[in-house]
Amino acid sequence: MALMRNQLTAFGITPVGFTDGIDRGKIAAAAQEALAKGRVGLIMLETPANPTNGLVDLQAMAAAADEIGAKQGHRPPVVVDNTLLGPMYQKPLRQGADLAIYSLTKYAGGHSDLVAGGVSGSEELVRKIAMLRGALGTQLDPHSCWMLLRSLETLGIRTERANANARKVAEFLRAHPKIAKVHYLGFLEAEDPRKQVFDRQCTEPGSTFSFEVKGGEAEAFAMLDRLKIMKLAVSLGGTETLISHPASTTHSGVARVLREEIGLTEALIRISVGIENPDDLVADLAQALA
Ligand SMILES: Cc1ncc(COP(=O)(O)O)c(C=O)c1O
């Protein structure tokens, strides 16, 4: 978001945001707004979104791209940041996306010891990106490539263990009297319009989600300060559980009105559950909340 709002505008690229990725009427309105500003170059989205786990309907996005393409003579590719759920539990290219991008720093790397990015899609699109990458000089260094290949050997088992641990942690939090809300995709109700999208796009809820403590920033900080096992850090997808306060860290640059619109409150805490013994994680949360 910072890249789009603060940097690309200097190159004449204007982002048009949308905060509801499920309602086709709202998606169409955002498409209209974008078309009114000029040629739509691409549709960029993140689902599930960090940190609220908001979902975007990829079929609806592909349909919107078709409609924009018919109107302006260029179909904007649909680009999905698939970092949060990771490649094991969501395959955007099979759901109508043209490109899936990853911060490989997270689940793929998995050990919080490398910084890398990846993109997958058709040969035609990826070749263009690779050529631009070559010209800009952002090739990954050999050591990080080697570490990444090592990490991919365990991606499946790390993802499965973290996913199972996350369910235990989410269930503990949901039952706790000091917790107001748990934004865990495994808890979507049958009548929730997001549930259909989740069932179509994702095979598991994953291990990064957020929850709200009762109260506000002071109560959230009080809990975070008392944790003994979980580390306070803003990355995600590693073997160790990381926990953070998005409103004052990763999302402090997002305007307050927009934060409020997407439900990113001062009481919101994001957790990326790791592969530790889940009983230790629950015990850590229990003592901190107490
Ligand atoms: C969903 C998502 N996409 C992309 C990024 C950027 O990743 P990196 O730190 O590898 O540049 C992050 C991490 O900050 C992220 O959480």
Coordinates of N, CA and C and ligand atoms in Angstrom, one line a residue, residues 46 50 81 83-84 103-106 115-116 236 270, ligand 1:
E46 N -5.0 -8.7 -1.9 CA -4.5 -9.7 -0.9 C -5.6 -10.4 -0.3
N50 N -4.0 -9.3 5.4 CA -3.2 -9.1 6.6 C -3.6 -7.8 7.2
D81 N -1.6 -11.3 -3.7 CA -0.6 -11.6 -2.7 C -1.1 -12.8 -1.9
T83 N 0.7 -14.4 0.4 CA 1.6 -14.6 1.5 C 1.0 -15.2 2.7
L84 N -0.2 -14.6 3.1 CA -0.8 -14.9 4.4 C -1.2 -16.4 4.6
S103 N 5.6 -13.1 -0.4 CA 6.8 -12.7 0.4 C 7.4 -14.1 0.8
L104 N 8.4 -14.5 0.2 CA 9.0 -15.9 0.6 C 9.7 -15.8 1.9
T105 N 9.9 -14.5 2.4 CA 10.4 -14.3 3.7 C 9.6 -15.0 4.8
K106 N 8.3 -15.2 4.5 CA 7.3 -15.7 5.5 C 7.3 -17.2 5.5
V115 N 15.2 -12.9 3.3 CA 14.3 -12.0 2.7 C 14.2 -12.2 1.2
A116 N 13.0 -12.6 0.7 CA 12.9 -12.9 -0.7 C 11.5 -12.8 -1.1
L236 N 5.9 -12.9 9.9 CA 5.0 -14.0 10.1 C 5.5 -15.2 9.3
R270 N -2.3 -9.3 16.2 CA -2.1 -10.3 15.1 C -1.1 -11.4 15.7
Ligands
LIG1 C1 1.1 -10.1 3.0 C2 2.5 -9.6 2.8 N1 3.0 -9.4 1.6 C3 4.2 -8.9 1.4 C4 5.0 -8.6 2.4 C5 6.4 -8.0 2.1 O1 7.4 -8.9 2.4 P1 9.0 -8.8 2.5 O2 9.2 -8.4 3.9 O3 9.5 -10.1 2.1 O4 9.3 -7.7 1.6 C6 4.6 -8.8 3.7 C7 5.5 -8.6 4.9 O5 5.7 -7.6 5.4 C8 3.3 -9.3 3.9 O6 2.8 -9.6 5.2

